[in-house]
mmCIF file of C-alpha atoms and ligand atoms in Angstrom:
data_model
loop_
_atom_site.group_PDB
_atom_site.id
_atom_site.type_symbol
_atom_site.label_atom_id
_atom_site.label_comp_id
_atom_site.label_asym_id
_atom_site.label_seq_id
_atom_site.Cartn_x
_atom_site.Cartn_y
_atom_site.Cartn_z
ATOM 1 C CA MET X 1 44.791 11.202 -13.581
ATOM 2 C CA GLU X 2 41.958 8.884 -14.608
ATOM 3 C CA GLN X 3 38.873 9.818 -14.404
ATOM 4 C CA LEU X 4 34.992 8.118 -14.495
ATOM 5 C CA LYS X 5 31.582 9.984 -15.539
ATOM 6 C CA PHE X 6 29.245 8.714 -12.665
ATOM 7 C CA TYR X 7 25.447 9.975 -12.217
ATOM 8 C CA LYS X 8 23.947 10.473 -8.678
ATOM 9 C CA TYR X 9 20.065 9.677 -8.048
ATOM 10 C CA HIS X 10 18.578 8.514 -5.767
ATOM 11 C CA GLY X 11 14.558 6.861 -4.637
ATOM 12 C CA THR X 12 13.247 8.333 -1.541
ATOM 13 C CA GLY X 13 16.572 9.032 0.302
ATOM 14 C CA ASN X 14 18.512 5.638 -0.983
ATOM 15 C CA ASP X 15 20.651 7.322 -2.524
ATOM 16 C CA PHE X 16 23.580 5.632 -5.383
ATOM 17 C CA VAL X 17 25.848 6.003 -8.094
ATOM 18 C CA ILE X 18 25.366 4.440 -11.378
ATOM 19 C CA ILE X 19 27.452 4.811 -13.965
ATOM 20 C CA ASP X 20 26.244 3.852 -17.763
ATOM 21 C CA ASN X 21 28.825 0.419 -18.247
ATOM 22 C CA ARG X 22 27.683 -0.557 -22.178
ATOM 23 C CA ASP X 23 31.043 -0.374 -23.468
ATOM 24 C CA SER X 24 32.063 -2.854 -20.879
ATOM 25 C CA TYR X 25 35.201 -0.437 -19.626
ATOM 26 C CA PHE X 26 34.355 -0.458 -15.735
ATOM 27 C CA ASN X 27 36.038 -4.051 -14.170
ATOM 28 C CA ILE X 28 32.764 -5.288 -12.851
ATOM 29 C CA SER X 29 34.890 -6.622 -9.647
ATOM 30 C CA ASP X 30 36.973 -3.975 -8.890
ATOM 31 C CA ARG X 31 35.519 -3.998 -4.959
ATOM 32 C CA GLU X 32 37.587 -1.495 -4.078
ATOM 33 C CA LEU X 33 36.652 1.225 -6.470
ATOM 34 C CA ILE X 34 32.974 0.123 -6.036
ATOM 35 C CA SER X 35 33.713 0.988 -2.068
ATOM 36 C CA PHE X 36 35.924 3.986 -2.771
ATOM 37 C CA ILE X 37 33.664 5.767 -5.195
ATOM 38 C CA CYS X 38 30.244 5.500 -1.969
ATOM 39 C CA HIS X 39 32.477 6.881 0.676
ATOM 40 C CA ARG X 40 30.550 9.385 2.366
ATOM 41 C CA ARG X 41 34.157 11.387 3.168
ATOM 42 C CA PHE X 42 36.930 10.357 -0.006
ATOM 43 C CA GLY X 43 34.172 9.236 -2.981
ATOM 44 C CA VAL X 44 30.547 10.447 -4.081
ATOM 45 C CA GLY X 45 29.366 9.394 -0.693
ATOM 46 C CA ALA X 46 26.140 6.332 -2.390
ATOM 47 C CA ASP X 47 24.777 3.623 -0.188
ATOM 48 C CA GLY X 48 24.633 1.157 -3.392
ATOM 49 C CA PHE X 49 26.348 1.601 -7.058
ATOM 50 C CA MET X 50 24.942 0.008 -10.126
ATOM 51 C CA LEU X 51 26.784 -0.130 -13.469
ATOM 52 C CA LEU X 52 23.435 0.114 -16.202
ATOM 53 C CA GLU X 53 25.077 -3.702 -18.747
ATOM 54 C CA ASN X 54 23.770 -4.243 -21.846
ATOM 55 C CA SER X 55 21.056 -6.873 -22.435
ATOM 56 C CA PRO X 56 20.551 -9.125 -25.378
ATOM 57 C CA GLU X 57 17.251 -9.894 -25.595
ATOM 58 C CA HIS X 58 15.796 -6.334 -22.967
ATOM 59 C CA ALA X 59 16.142 -2.645 -22.139
ATOM 60 C CA PHE X 60 19.628 -3.669 -19.867
ATOM 61 C CA TYR X 61 21.124 -5.433 -17.195
ATOM 62 C CA MET X 62 21.142 -4.044 -14.106
ATOM 63 C CA ARG X 63 24.461 -5.081 -11.526
ATOM 64 C CA TYR X 64 23.929 -3.670 -8.257
ATOM 65 C CA TYR X 65 26.470 -3.522 -5.153
ATOM 66 C CA ASN X 66 26.128 -2.657 -2.057
ATOM 67 C CA SER X 67 28.559 0.392 -0.904
ATOM 68 C CA ASP X 68 30.918 -1.679 0.481
ATOM 69 C CA GLY X 69 32.172 -2.535 -2.844
ATOM 70 C CA ASN X 70 30.408 -5.771 -2.886
ATOM 71 C CA GLU X 71 27.556 -7.404 -5.850
ATOM 72 C CA SER X 72 25.099 -8.379 -3.870
ATOM 73 C CA THR X 73 20.803 -8.185 -4.428
ATOM 74 C CA MET X 74 18.441 -6.839 -6.167
ATOM 75 C CA CYS X 75 17.254 -3.538 -4.521
ATOM 76 C CA GLY X 76 13.894 -2.143 -5.039
ATOM 77 C CA ASN X 77 14.924 1.733 -5.036
ATOM 78 C CA GLY X 78 18.008 1.376 -7.531
ATOM 79 C CA GLY X 79 15.782 -0.915 -10.113
ATOM 80 C CA ARG X 80 14.094 2.586 -10.450
ATOM 81 C CA CYS X 81 16.630 4.762 -9.732
ATOM 82 C CA ILE X 82 18.157 2.920 -12.687
ATOM 83 C CA VAL X 83 15.364 3.163 -14.691
ATOM 84 C CA LYS X 84 15.141 6.430 -14.477
ATOM 85 C CA PHE X 85 18.097 7.005 -15.673
ATOM 86 C CA ALA X 86 17.581 4.942 -18.524
ATOM 87 C CA CYS X 87 14.879 6.834 -19.191
ATOM 88 C CA ASP X 88 17.427 10.015 -18.770
ATOM 89 C CA LEU X 89 19.203 8.776 -21.603
ATOM 90 C CA GLY X 90 16.959 7.929 -23.403
ATOM 91 C CA MET X 91 16.928 4.730 -23.743
ATOM 92 C CA VAL X 92 13.235 4.351 -23.221
ATOM 93 C CA LYS X 93 9.820 6.522 -23.198
ATOM 94 C CA GLU X 94 8.022 7.064 -20.359
ATOM 95 C CA ASN X 95 4.565 5.681 -20.497
ATOM 96 C CA GLU X 96 5.952 2.206 -22.243
ATOM 97 C CA ILE X 97 6.532 -0.513 -20.358
ATOM 98 C CA PHE X 98 9.593 -2.131 -20.659
ATOM 99 C CA THR X 99 11.262 -5.249 -18.939
ATOM 100 C CA PHE X 100 15.324 -5.080 -17.933
ATOM 101 C CA ASP X 101 16.764 -7.694 -16.258
ATOM 102 C CA ALA X 102 19.003 -8.512 -13.300
ATOM 103 C CA ILE X 103 20.535 -10.777 -10.646
ATOM 104 C CA ASP X 104 16.441 -11.697 -9.962
ATOM 105 C CA GLY X 105 15.679 -12.137 -12.889
ATOM 106 C CA ILE X 106 13.874 -9.191 -15.578
ATOM 107 C CA HIS X 107 11.706 -6.672 -13.789
ATOM 108 C CA HIS X 108 9.100 -4.443 -16.374
ATOM 109 C CA ALA X 109 9.179 -1.230 -15.557
ATOM 110 C CA LEU X 110 6.949 2.358 -15.835
ATOM 111 C CA VAL X 111 8.165 5.080 -16.074
ATOM 112 C CA LYS X 112 5.872 8.478 -15.953
ATOM 113 C CA PRO X 113 6.905 12.382 -14.314
ATOM 114 C CA ASP X 114 8.173 12.253 -11.641
ATOM 115 C CA ILE X 115 6.931 8.325 -10.602
ATOM 116 C CA ILE X 116 8.610 4.900 -11.199
ATOM 117 C CA ASN X 117 6.409 2.051 -11.205
ATOM 118 C CA LEU X 118 8.753 -1.300 -10.808
ATOM 119 C CA LYS X 119 7.085 -5.240 -10.853
ATOM 120 C CA MET X 120 8.953 -7.039 -7.841
ATOM 121 C CA LEU X 121 9.297 -10.485 -8.439
ATOM 122 C CA ASP X 122 7.189 -13.374 -7.048
ATOM 123 C CA VAL X 123 7.319 -13.928 -3.028
ATOM 124 C CA ASN X 124 6.861 -18.112 -1.855
ATOM 125 C CA GLY X 125 6.235 -18.312 1.528
ATOM 126 C CA ILE X 126 6.994 -16.014 5.115
ATOM 127 C CA GLU X 127 8.572 -18.049 6.911
ATOM 128 C CA LYS X 128 8.615 -17.434 11.555
ATOM 129 C CA VAL X 129 11.201 -16.241 13.348
ATOM 130 C CA ALA X 130 11.713 -15.976 16.297
ATOM 131 C CA ASP X 131 9.964 -12.319 17.635
ATOM 132 C CA GLY X 132 9.550 -12.149 13.237
ATOM 133 C CA TYR X 133 8.681 -13.103 9.637
ATOM 134 C CA PHE X 134 12.257 -13.844 7.364
ATOM 135 C CA LEU X 135 11.457 -14.046 3.271
ATOM 136 C CA ASN X 136 13.237 -12.458 0.086
ATOM 137 C CA THR X 137 11.749 -9.663 -1.487
ATOM 138 C CA GLY X 138 14.109 -9.741 -3.909
ATOM 139 C CA SER X 139 16.707 -9.394 -0.966
ATOM 140 C CA PRO X 140 16.560 -12.149 2.150
ATOM 141 C CA HIS X 141 14.540 -9.197 5.045
ATOM 142 C CA PHE X 142 13.757 -10.468 8.325
ATOM 143 C CA VAL X 143 10.804 -8.361 9.641
ATOM 144 C CA CYS X 144 9.785 -7.166 12.646
ATOM 145 C CA TYR X 145 7.211 -4.746 14.660
ATOM 146 C CA THR X 146 7.607 -2.147 16.997
ATOM 147 C CA GLU X 147 5.345 -0.039 19.288
ATOM 148 C CA ASN X 148 7.533 3.078 19.074
ATOM 149 C CA LEU X 149 9.546 4.077 15.716
ATOM 150 C CA GLU X 150 11.310 7.238 16.445
ATOM 151 C CA GLN X 151 12.930 5.909 19.034
ATOM 152 C CA THR X 152 13.991 2.162 18.122
ATOM 153 C CA ASP X 153 17.529 1.702 18.215
ATOM 154 C CA VAL X 154 17.879 0.567 14.702
ATOM 155 C CA VAL X 155 22.125 0.417 13.906
ATOM 156 C CA SER X 156 22.450 -0.970 17.109
ATOM 157 C CA ALA X 157 19.629 -4.018 17.385
ATOM 158 C CA GLY X 158 19.275 -4.010 13.049
ATOM 159 C CA ARG X 159 23.489 -4.652 13.623
ATOM 160 C CA ALA X 160 22.404 -7.640 16.529
ATOM 161 C CA ILE X 161 19.651 -9.308 13.933
ATOM 162 C CA ARG X 162 21.825 -8.513 10.997
ATOM 163 C CA ASN X 163 25.008 -10.690 12.638
ATOM 164 C CA ASN X 164 22.578 -13.519 14.387
ATOM 165 C CA SER X 165 24.022 -17.017 13.404
ATOM 166 C CA TYR X 166 20.391 -18.173 12.092
ATOM 167 C CA PHE X 167 20.864 -15.706 9.066
ATOM 168 C CA GLY X 168 24.348 -17.644 7.833
ATOM 169 C CA LYS X 169 27.110 -16.327 6.395
ATOM 170 C CA ALA X 170 25.039 -14.704 3.630
ATOM 171 C CA GLY X 171 23.063 -12.036 6.845
ATOM 172 C CA THR X 172 19.061 -9.833 5.892
ATOM 173 C CA ASN X 173 18.195 -6.845 6.304
ATOM 174 C CA VAL X 174 16.118 -5.671 9.096
ATOM 175 C CA ASN X 175 13.265 -4.085 8.910
ATOM 176 C CA PHE X 176 11.494 -2.047 12.103
ATOM 177 C CA VAL X 177 7.532 -1.382 11.301
ATOM 178 C CA GLU X 178 5.164 0.719 12.923
ATOM 179 C CA LYS X 179 1.643 -0.037 11.534
ATOM 180 C CA CYS X 180 -0.191 3.648 10.947
ATOM 181 C CA GLY X 181 -3.747 2.522 9.714
ATOM 182 C CA ASP X 182 -5.563 0.100 7.724
ATOM 183 C CA SER X 183 -3.701 0.197 5.104
ATOM 184 C CA SER X 184 -0.459 2.416 5.892
ATOM 185 C CA ILE X 185 2.879 1.912 8.067
ATOM 186 C CA MET X 186 6.453 3.143 9.225
ATOM 187 C CA VAL X 187 9.330 1.561 7.951
ATOM 188 C CA ARG X 188 13.446 2.200 9.080
ATOM 189 C CA THR X 189 15.414 -0.940 7.667
ATOM 190 C CA TYR X 190 19.563 -1.137 8.915
ATOM 191 C CA GLU X 191 20.728 -2.000 5.251
ATOM 192 C CA ARG X 192 23.159 -5.809 4.547
ATOM 193 C CA GLY X 193 26.298 -4.283 2.837
ATOM 194 C CA VAL X 194 25.479 -0.474 4.121
ATOM 195 C CA GLU X 195 25.850 -1.959 7.869
ATOM 196 C CA ASP X 196 24.187 1.241 8.759
ATOM 197 C CA GLU X 197 20.651 2.899 8.895
ATOM 198 C CA THR X 198 19.894 3.653 5.148
ATOM 199 C CA TRP X 199 16.629 6.397 4.944
ATOM 200 C CA SER X 200 14.232 3.817 2.476
ATOM 201 C CA CYS X 201 14.338 -0.183 0.951
ATOM 202 C CA GLY X 202 12.964 0.006 -1.294
ATOM 203 C CA THR X 203 12.527 -4.455 -1.073
ATOM 204 C CA GLY X 204 12.597 -4.261 2.729
ATOM 205 C CA CYS X 205 9.412 -2.342 2.156
ATOM 206 C CA VAL X 206 7.729 -4.954 -0.579
ATOM 207 C CA ALA X 207 8.591 -6.907 2.528
ATOM 208 C CA SER X 208 6.916 -5.109 5.331
ATOM 209 C CA VAL X 209 3.735 -4.211 3.886
ATOM 210 C CA LEU X 210 3.288 -8.686 2.880
ATOM 211 C CA THR X 211 3.898 -9.466 6.167
ATOM 212 C CA ASN X 212 2.006 -6.993 7.734
ATOM 213 C CA PHE X 213 -0.670 -8.486 5.267
ATOM 214 C CA PHE X 214 0.159 -12.460 6.110
ATOM 215 C CA ILE X 215 -0.381 -11.398 9.926
ATOM 216 C CA HIS X 216 -3.144 -8.907 9.019
ATOM 217 C CA GLY X 217 -5.225 -9.908 5.686
ATOM 218 C CA GLY X 218 -6.605 -6.013 4.667
ATOM 219 C CA GLY X 219 -6.084 -4.450 1.621
ATOM 220 C CA THR X 220 -3.130 -5.429 -1.083
ATOM 221 C CA GLU X 221 -2.256 -1.757 -1.268
ATOM 222 C CA TYR X 222 -0.333 0.054 0.519
ATOM 223 C CA SER X 223 1.796 3.231 1.817
ATOM 224 C CA ILE X 224 4.630 3.538 3.279
ATOM 225 C CA LYS X 225 6.062 6.009 5.949
ATOM 226 C CA VAL X 226 9.886 5.945 5.669
ATOM 227 C CA LYS X 227 12.579 8.386 6.582
ATOM 228 C CA GLY X 228 13.519 9.383 3.066
ATOM 229 C CA GLY X 229 9.743 10.177 2.036
ATOM 230 C CA ALA X 230 6.714 7.442 0.896
ATOM 231 C CA LEU X 231 6.926 4.441 -1.416
ATOM 232 C CA THR X 232 3.416 2.753 -2.137
ATOM 233 C CA VAL X 233 2.867 -1.042 -2.965
ATOM 234 C CA ARG X 234 0.514 -3.076 -4.480
ATOM 235 C CA PHE X 235 0.074 -6.346 -5.101
ATOM 236 C CA SER X 236 -2.261 -9.937 -6.131
ATOM 237 C CA ALA X 237 -2.348 -12.611 -3.304
ATOM 238 C CA GLN X 238 -2.391 -16.018 -3.723
ATOM 239 C CA ASP X 239 -2.170 -19.024 -1.307
ATOM 240 C CA LYS X 240 -1.248 -17.626 2.628
ATOM 241 C CA GLY X 241 2.502 -16.721 1.860
ATOM 242 C CA VAL X 242 2.579 -16.730 -1.315
ATOM 243 C CA TYR X 243 1.770 -13.123 -3.205
ATOM 244 C CA ASN X 244 2.791 -12.485 -7.077
ATOM 245 C CA ASN X 245 1.507 -9.397 -9.478
ATOM 246 C CA ILE X 246 4.003 -6.857 -6.997
ATOM 247 C CA TRP X 247 4.804 -3.304 -7.894
ATOM 248 C CA LEU X 248 6.627 -0.529 -5.980
ATOM 249 C CA GLU X 249 5.849 2.410 -6.855
ATOM 250 C CA GLY X 250 7.454 6.426 -5.401
ATOM 251 C CA PRO X 251 9.682 9.199 -7.352
ATOM 252 C CA ALA X 252 13.212 8.680 -7.628
ATOM 253 C CA LYS X 253 15.359 11.946 -8.731
ATOM 254 C CA PHE X 254 19.111 12.987 -10.768
ATOM 255 C CA VAL X 255 20.791 14.270 -7.861
ATOM 256 C CA PHE X 256 23.805 15.225 -10.313
ATOM 257 C CA SER X 257 26.270 14.072 -12.662
ATOM 258 C CA GLY X 258 30.068 14.584 -12.221
ATOM 259 C CA ASN X 259 33.791 13.830 -13.281
ATOM 260 C CA ILE X 260 35.557 11.223 -10.168
ATOM 261 C CA ASN X 261 39.551 11.100 -9.990
ATOM 262 C CA VAL X 262 40.759 7.142 -10.398
ATOM 263 C CA GLN X 263 43.993 6.716 -9.518
HETATM 264 N N1 API E 301 21.487 -4.213 1.128
HETATM 265 C C1 API E 301 20.480 -4.723 -0.306
HETATM 266 C C2 API E 301 20.183 -4.481 -0.576
HETATM 267 C C3 API E 301 19.585 -3.454 -1.259
HETATM 268 C C4 API E 301 17.655 -3.705 -0.762
HETATM 269 C C5 API E 301 17.239 -1.988 -0.540
HETATM 270 N N2 API E 301 18.520 -0.719 -0.857
HETATM 271 C C6 API E 301 16.642 -2.313 -1.555
HETATM 272 O O1 API E 301 15.949 -1.090 -2.353
HETATM 273 O O2 API E 301 15.706 -2.270 -1.946
HETATM 274 C C7 API E 301 20.859 -6.393 -0.278
HETATM 275 O O3 API E 301 22.195 -6.630 0.134
HETATM 276 O O4 API E 301 20.563 -7.202 0.702
#
């Protein structure tokens, strides 16, 4: 029986299986194997799966898959976890900014003890859609406000919006936001490709913060409370709806490693 070495990380409760694929051994189109590994009863269990691959000009290439086995767009918490993994492998050092490559482009990252800082790609435009807002922060996000976030039925309300024909075949992630203070919000997210609520969504938190600023103005640093902990987002505002120098900061934890039997 063949065994596969894997590493389990989480970023504020958004959890991932990561494989060091610098030898290109893993078949990048094996959807079935990836969804099996992410299965919470038959496999290891995770919201997402990542391959750390070689990159000719950067520290590594991050290949991200949702738990449905499909390769997908940028994952903010996954990006922070694979940065921590690269540091744990000795590929990069703490307190030194480095770059890695991903599906949406080149990211800068900085590892500090227990805190990972990840630079996200620029955001150009926020669209008003029905009672919410739509923007792309590396992944597509719909953002709407709710008075009573704790009681919101994120799964059924989120699933309906995620599958709304307005967002086409690709669909969208769905974020429900409650304002807490001038520079703090609470966010719960229904994630495309996981097809469930996750305990944190990095690109979703960035989308929620930028939408909040787009509507209410204010400062350019926010703390975001999520089910699995807290994140910080900092950014620079250019024109209305145009933001750059966007950093997503928070913990990324190694949980365990092991070998999984694969047929
Ligand atoms: N499910 C998302 C990707 C992961 C986003 C989330 N886990 C994050 O931390 O940004 C999508 O397919 O658009």
